[in-house]
Tab-separated table of C-alpha atoms in Angstrom:
chain	number	residue	atom	x	y	z
A	430	MET	CA	25.211	19.280	-5.741
A	431	ALA	CA	25.050	18.262	-9.402
A	432	GLU	CA	21.716	17.857	-11.102
A	433	SER	CA	20.614	14.324	-11.797
A	434	THR	CA	20.611	13.349	-15.450
A	435	ILE	CA	18.534	10.236	-14.797
A	436	GLU	CA	15.042	10.656	-16.208
A	437	GLN	CA	12.242	9.336	-14.016
A	438	HIS	CA	9.617	7.197	-15.772
A	439	PRO	CA	6.383	5.982	-14.207
A	440	LEU	CA	6.082	2.242	-13.774
A	441	ALA	CA	4.468	0.421	-16.671
A	442	GLY	CA	0.776	-0.063	-15.985
A	443	TRP	CA	0.811	2.436	-13.110
A	444	ASP	CA	-2.568	4.093	-13.459
A	445	LYS	CA	-3.213	4.954	-9.831
A	446	PRO	CA	-3.666	8.558	-8.744
A	447	GLU	CA	-1.541	10.420	-6.234
A	448	LEU	CA	-3.670	10.073	-3.102
A	449	ASP	CA	-3.688	12.491	-0.182
A	450	LEU	CA	-3.043	10.140	2.746
A	451	SER	CA	-2.558	12.909	5.319
A	452	LYS	CA	-6.083	12.451	6.737
A	453	ALA	CA	-6.414	8.714	6.115
A	454	GLU	CA	-7.846	6.636	8.953
A	455	TRP	CA	-5.274	3.882	9.270
A	456	GLN	CA	-6.370	0.528	10.697
A	457	SER	CA	-4.225	-2.210	12.205
A	458	SER	CA	-5.055	-5.874	12.411
A	459	SER	CA	-7.724	-6.875	14.924
A	460	ARG	CA	-5.028	-8.387	17.128
A	461	GLY	CA	-2.964	-5.205	17.069
A	462	ARG	CA	0.250	-7.152	16.459
A	463	GLY	CA	0.585	-6.557	12.730
A	464	ASP	CA	3.352	-4.633	11.136
A	465	VAL	CA	1.099	-3.146	8.475
A	466	GLN	CA	-1.815	-0.754	8.482
A	467	ILE	CA	-4.436	-0.177	5.796
A	468	ALA	CA	-6.671	2.748	4.911
A	469	PHE	CA	-9.530	3.081	2.435
A	470	VAL	CA	-9.026	6.298	0.462
A	471	GLU	CA	-10.922	7.533	-2.596
A	472	GLY	CA	-11.888	4.015	-3.718
A	473	PHE	CA	-8.384	2.589	-3.264
A	474	ILE	CA	-6.688	0.666	-0.471
A	475	ALA	CA	-3.419	2.024	0.919
A	476	MET	CA	-1.054	-0.125	2.963
A	477	ARG	CA	1.923	1.058	4.993
A	478	ASN	CA	4.480	-0.198	7.492
A	479	SER	CA	3.232	0.795	10.955
A	480	GLY	CA	6.818	1.032	12.193
A	481	ARG	CA	7.603	3.668	9.545
A	482	PRO	CA	4.355	5.569	8.960
A	483	GLN	CA	6.124	8.397	7.102
A	484	GLY	CA	7.567	5.906	4.613
A	485	PRO	CA	5.972	5.018	1.282
A	486	SER	CA	2.547	3.402	1.034
A	487	LEU	CA	1.455	0.743	-1.418
A	488	ILE	CA	-1.740	1.552	-3.301
A	489	PHE	CA	-4.119	-1.200	-4.455
A	490	THR	CA	-7.253	-1.156	-6.572
A	491	PRO	CA	-10.207	-3.056	-5.080
A	492	ALA	CA	-9.563	-5.931	-7.537
A	493	GLU	CA	-5.886	-6.132	-6.585
A	494	TRP	CA	-6.755	-6.042	-2.885
A	495	GLY	CA	-9.367	-8.775	-3.358
A	496	ALA	CA	-6.838	-11.008	-5.111
A	497	PHE	CA	-4.299	-10.400	-2.327
A	498	VAL	CA	-6.790	-11.187	0.458
A	499	SER	CA	-8.021	-14.315	-1.350
A	500	GLY	CA	-4.445	-15.525	-1.795
A	501	ALA	CA	-3.665	-14.910	1.859
A	502	ARG	CA	-6.765	-16.813	2.976
A	503	GLU	CA	-5.812	-19.744	0.754
A	504	GLY	CA	-2.295	-19.891	2.202
A	505	GLU	CA	-0.578	-18.666	-0.963
A	506	PHE	CA	1.860	-16.552	1.062
A	507	ASP	CA	2.458	-18.987	3.946
A	508	LEU	CA	6.222	-19.231	4.311
A	509	THR	CA	6.262	-21.629	7.262
């Protein structure tokens, strides 16, 4: 297989550390019907798809998570 000549660059503004999520305590919604799980790890919030737990996780700072939760509570993401 040929070597890739595409150079990988980190995303602009990406200042989050590589977190070890192998021992994270993942939590589902209180109703248990959600498709996402969250874990609090090293001062960050990780979110993953519960149907694909080995897939990638999104990492949020506390400020980013707070803005997301506030928006959700205010209906900002209501698509109905």
